[in-house]
């Protein structure tokens, strides 16, 4: 990099009146440009007559990014008081003084020690002063001067974004605004063209263009179709120096997407569609799907389907699947192959969002023909009615026909049908049906008063294919006949006072009938023939389905007759007439003068003298509480008499039984039997262990019965007695230790320790006679004998 130096000599005039008259440019115009000199004015002899003055400064200029090996020379300070004898000292202070800028204190030369960057700091303000080296006093007042950094083109333009994203509708006109990009240059815009940016397009022609000064990107091609190309990548360059050669540049990428517009109508890929549907297809079931293709996307590709004409216009419907934009053809009514086997429809597909700008491209809809073939299936029989209602009198005889159901096969084959009753709906098998002609008849007697309606289900199935069946409900109403006699509406039990008078009403009777009367019940009341003349009471029929009982005499005596039974005959008015005899119980009671009952033979029931239920329950609870208290008291007294099982942690009872018994080797499979303590000489070999599988190869060994050992028995009985009478014994079963050694073994010792005391040799031949268990021992001792012989 070349560095150009401009040197200016700046001085301050010596006469006081000239400092305000002469312009600075004129005072510095005659100095060479090689050296920048700042002249500090000196003191005049006529100091008292001079006006106030100051330093006259201009700006120093430095180029940024200096790359030389030596320090960059800035300029020179000089005072008119400087005689060149070294008596003055120049001092520099302010921005970067002593670090970035240094001064030769003798000559006043200023130098920059580091590379300067205008983008970091464009101006530095410094203060200069000349002082007497000997006294340290200033010879001139302190003043400021400016060092300004000259800009060079060292920064390329930078875009505000590394990547721009923009979108425009497809088919846009030429010159449509897309997006504006912006680049900035850090160089000084007021100095030269370093910061003057010009935009150009490097990639993206001929589709887009950019304005060189503003960075606005526009469309440059007509009728750009999204269906042909959707994404575009444009590269924009920003170059400084007004775009001239040698300028710095930067680039950015702009991703441009064409958005969709509805410029494509829907089109069916084929003109005719064919589908098949069984005649058993239920309503609202899908038959098939058709789809019209649309090159647009999103809402511009939304399609609505409709059936415009055809002979199946009322039999089928079509809806739009919003996810797949398919037309779903569905059945609206039940199909019948025997009635019609082929339907032809015309289906139309239309865009729901139409852009008026593109209507010139044609209608945004399309149509296709749909042929639907109905397939024949084996259908179940069809009843002539959806339900049947029948009536039957309750007194009809068994096997009487009450009605008929009919069903037939709707197929062309007309297969024969058989009938049956669903027994889940007729658990009692009250009805039956003729399987051939569908006539329903009774199989049990009917009773309207028990069940008024019978709801059964009849099944009709094809004889050739029983799986093809259908069902129909049959409602059978049982009609009433007069087969029930009237009876009292309630149980009547009345009383008559002893002081009653004749013709006094003591009870009103009413009756009910289980039968149903269309014209209303009409009951008649009368006394039974056997009581009509001899009864002490009379009965009067009120002709309103009620009757009254009256006394026939004055006064009654309960001690002579405490209770009367009055038989009453009740008859209905239907055909055939039904009647019954009911009995009224009349008690004779004592009454006061107003006729209020005081007492009668049922006094114990009316005024009980015994204890009430509440009193009995209270007495029972008291007895239970008393018994619980006694039991608890006895348990506490028993607990006080006994010591605790374990008084402390150190008091440990002996509850471990030690069996110091040496086993008979690995072939000993017999468990220890405590019975050997009672009689050690009698061992029962027949008792097998429960924790192992018994051996079947060897029969159990039997030994001779030994004599009873009485001393062990006496010892055990004594210990048992002590434990039973011990008041501190625990209240549960525990192990007790019976330490008794018992007698010696019935077999002699086999130990070889005693053989050393004998003078003669021991003979162990008898070991071979003890069986296979002692074979090993016999071989060992037999071998020893053979060694001795040798």
mmCIF file with all atom_site columns, C-alpha atoms in Angstrom, residues 494-564:
data_model
loop_
_atom_site.group_PDB
_atom_site.id
_atom_site.type_symbol
_atom_site.label_atom_id
_atom_site.label_alt_id
_atom_site.label_comp_id
_atom_site.label_asym_id
_atom_site.label_entity_id
_atom_site.label_seq_id
_atom_site.pdbx_PDB_ins_code
_atom_site.Cartn_x
_atom_site.Cartn_y
_atom_site.Cartn_z
_atom_site.occupancy
_atom_site.B_iso_or_equiv
_atom_site.pdbx_formal_charge
_atom_site.auth_seq_id
_atom_site.auth_comp_id
_atom_site.auth_asym_id
_atom_site.auth_atom_id
_atom_site.pdbx_PDB_model_num
ATOM 1  C CA . UNK A 1 494 ? -114.413 -56.380 62.826 1.00 0.00 ? 494 UNK A CA 1
ATOM 2  C CA . UNK A 1 495 ? -115.994 -56.198 66.294 1.00 0.00 ? 495 UNK A CA 1
ATOM 3  C CA . UNK A 1 496 ? -119.353 -55.600 67.844 1.00 0.00 ? 496 UNK A CA 1
ATOM 4  C CA . UNK A 1 497 ? -119.924 -53.987 71.232 1.00 0.00 ? 497 UNK A CA 1
ATOM 5  C CA . UNK A 1 498 ? -121.682 -55.873 73.983 1.00 0.00 ? 498 UNK A CA 1
ATOM 6  C CA . UNK A 1 499 ? -124.063 -52.963 74.411 1.00 0.00 ? 499 UNK A CA 1
ATOM 7  C CA . UNK A 1 500 ? -124.785 -52.667 70.661 1.00 0.00 ? 500 UNK A CA 1
ATOM 8  C CA . UNK A 1 501 ? -128.316 -52.045 69.487 1.00 0.00 ? 501 UNK A CA 1
ATOM 9  C CA . UNK A 1 502 ? -130.198 -53.748 66.677 1.00 0.00 ? 502 UNK A CA 1
ATOM 10 C CA . UNK A 1 503 ? -129.820 -52.521 63.112 1.00 0.00 ? 503 UNK A CA 1
ATOM 11 C CA . UNK A 1 504 ? -126.468 -50.915 63.911 1.00 0.00 ? 504 UNK A CA 1
ATOM 12 C CA . UNK A 1 505 ? -123.855 -50.804 61.047 1.00 0.00 ? 505 UNK A CA 1
ATOM 13 C CA . UNK A 1 506 ? -120.601 -52.426 62.159 1.00 0.00 ? 506 UNK A CA 1
ATOM 14 C CA . UNK A 1 507 ? -118.728 -52.997 58.813 1.00 0.00 ? 507 UNK A CA 1
ATOM 15 C CA . UNK A 1 508 ? -118.834 -52.006 55.137 1.00 0.00 ? 508 UNK A CA 1
ATOM 16 C CA . UNK A 1 509 ? -117.608 -54.582 52.636 1.00 0.00 ? 509 UNK A CA 1
ATOM 17 C CA . UNK A 1 510 ? -116.155 -54.166 49.108 1.00 0.00 ? 510 UNK A CA 1
ATOM 18 C CA . UNK A 1 511 ? -114.970 -56.682 46.488 1.00 0.00 ? 511 UNK A CA 1
ATOM 19 C CA . UNK A 1 512 ? -112.537 -56.993 43.576 1.00 0.00 ? 512 UNK A CA 1
ATOM 20 C CA . UNK A 1 513 ? -112.378 -59.247 40.527 1.00 0.00 ? 513 UNK A CA 1
ATOM 21 C CA . UNK A 1 514 ? -109.218 -60.292 38.652 1.00 0.00 ? 514 UNK A CA 1
ATOM 22 C CA . UNK A 1 515 ? -111.164 -60.461 35.428 1.00 0.00 ? 515 UNK A CA 1
ATOM 23 C CA . UNK A 1 516 ? -111.486 -57.493 33.119 1.00 0.00 ? 516 UNK A CA 1
ATOM 24 C CA . UNK A 1 517 ? -114.966 -56.150 32.533 1.00 0.00 ? 517 UNK A CA 1
ATOM 25 C CA . UNK A 1 518 ? -115.552 -53.936 29.533 1.00 0.00 ? 518 UNK A CA 1
ATOM 26 C CA . UNK A 1 519 ? -118.751 -52.445 30.988 1.00 0.00 ? 519 UNK A CA 1
ATOM 27 C CA . UNK A 1 520 ? -117.514 -52.327 34.579 1.00 0.00 ? 520 UNK A CA 1
ATOM 28 C CA . UNK A 1 521 ? -117.916 -54.772 37.442 1.00 0.00 ? 521 UNK A CA 1
ATOM 29 C CA . UNK A 1 522 ? -121.267 -55.213 39.180 1.00 0.00 ? 522 UNK A CA 1
ATOM 30 C CA . UNK A 1 523 ? -121.066 -57.261 42.357 1.00 0.00 ? 523 UNK A CA 1
ATOM 31 C CA . UNK A 1 524 ? -123.942 -58.582 44.482 1.00 0.00 ? 524 UNK A CA 1
ATOM 32 C CA . UNK A 1 525 ? -123.604 -59.516 48.178 1.00 0.00 ? 525 UNK A CA 1
ATOM 33 C CA . UNK A 1 526 ? -125.715 -61.925 50.207 1.00 0.00 ? 526 UNK A CA 1
ATOM 34 C CA . UNK A 1 527 ? -125.401 -64.131 53.263 1.00 0.00 ? 527 UNK A CA 1
ATOM 35 C CA . UNK A 1 528 ? -124.787 -67.798 52.722 1.00 0.00 ? 528 UNK A CA 1
ATOM 36 C CA . UNK A 1 529 ? -127.993 -69.845 52.886 1.00 0.00 ? 529 UNK A CA 1
ATOM 37 C CA . UNK A 1 530 ? -126.897 -71.610 56.072 1.00 0.00 ? 530 UNK A CA 1
ATOM 38 C CA . UNK A 1 531 ? -126.443 -68.270 57.855 1.00 0.00 ? 531 UNK A CA 1
ATOM 39 C CA . UNK A 1 532 ? -129.302 -66.283 56.348 1.00 0.00 ? 532 UNK A CA 1
ATOM 40 C CA . UNK A 1 533 ? -131.875 -67.287 59.001 1.00 0.00 ? 533 UNK A CA 1
ATOM 41 C CA . UNK A 1 534 ? -129.809 -68.207 62.035 1.00 0.00 ? 534 UNK A CA 1
ATOM 42 C CA . UNK A 1 535 ? -127.242 -65.421 62.029 1.00 0.00 ? 535 UNK A CA 1
ATOM 43 C CA . UNK A 1 536 ? -127.178 -62.672 64.623 1.00 0.00 ? 536 UNK A CA 1
ATOM 44 C CA . UNK A 1 537 ? -126.259 -60.242 61.855 1.00 0.00 ? 537 UNK A CA 1
ATOM 45 C CA . UNK A 1 538 ? -127.812 -59.108 58.611 1.00 0.00 ? 538 UNK A CA 1
ATOM 46 C CA . UNK A 1 539 ? -126.226 -58.083 55.292 1.00 0.00 ? 539 UNK A CA 1
ATOM 47 C CA . UNK A 1 540 ? -127.500 -55.247 53.119 1.00 0.00 ? 540 UNK A CA 1
ATOM 48 C CA . UNK A 1 541 ? -126.331 -54.927 49.442 1.00 0.00 ? 541 UNK A CA 1
ATOM 49 C CA . UNK A 1 542 ? -125.812 -51.263 48.591 1.00 0.00 ? 542 UNK A CA 1
ATOM 50 C CA . UNK A 1 543 ? -125.920 -51.918 44.798 1.00 0.00 ? 543 UNK A CA 1
ATOM 51 C CA . UNK A 1 544 ? -122.671 -49.944 44.348 1.00 0.00 ? 544 UNK A CA 1
ATOM 52 C CA . UNK A 1 545 ? -120.302 -52.891 44.736 1.00 0.00 ? 545 UNK A CA 1
ATOM 53 C CA . UNK A 1 546 ? -120.389 -52.470 48.524 1.00 0.00 ? 546 UNK A CA 1
ATOM 54 C CA . UNK A 1 547 ? -122.455 -54.063 51.311 1.00 0.00 ? 547 UNK A CA 1
ATOM 55 C CA . UNK A 1 548 ? -123.028 -53.319 55.005 1.00 0.00 ? 548 UNK A CA 1
ATOM 56 C CA . UNK A 1 549 ? -123.179 -55.696 58.008 1.00 0.00 ? 549 UNK A CA 1
ATOM 57 C CA . UNK A 1 550 ? -125.810 -54.780 60.611 1.00 0.00 ? 550 UNK A CA 1
ATOM 58 C CA . UNK A 1 551 ? -126.647 -56.174 64.046 1.00 0.00 ? 551 UNK A CA 1
ATOM 59 C CA . UNK A 1 552 ? -129.858 -58.123 64.312 1.00 0.00 ? 552 UNK A CA 1
ATOM 60 C CA . UNK A 1 553 ? -130.396 -57.903 68.125 1.00 0.00 ? 553 UNK A CA 1
ATOM 61 C CA . UNK A 1 554 ? -129.640 -55.751 71.118 1.00 0.00 ? 554 UNK A CA 1
ATOM 62 C CA . UNK A 1 555 ? -126.674 -56.560 73.326 1.00 0.00 ? 555 UNK A CA 1
ATOM 63 C CA . UNK A 1 556 ? -124.113 -59.331 72.921 1.00 0.00 ? 556 UNK A CA 1
ATOM 64 C CA . UNK A 1 557 ? -122.284 -61.231 75.609 1.00 0.00 ? 557 UNK A CA 1
ATOM 65 C CA . UNK A 1 558 ? -118.638 -62.029 74.960 1.00 0.00 ? 558 UNK A CA 1
ATOM 66 C CA . UNK A 1 559 ? -118.554 -64.545 77.749 1.00 0.00 ? 559 UNK A CA 1
ATOM 67 C CA . UNK A 1 560 ? -121.225 -66.563 76.014 1.00 0.00 ? 560 UNK A CA 1
ATOM 68 C CA . UNK A 1 561 ? -119.935 -66.037 72.445 1.00 0.00 ? 561 UNK A CA 1
ATOM 69 C CA . UNK A 1 562 ? -116.721 -64.137 71.896 1.00 0.00 ? 562 UNK A CA 1
ATOM 70 C CA . UNK A 1 563 ? -116.447 -64.522 68.101 1.00 0.00 ? 563 UNK A CA 1
ATOM 71 C CA . UNK A 1 564 ? -118.826 -64.877 65.156 1.00 0.00 ? 564 UNK A CA 1
#
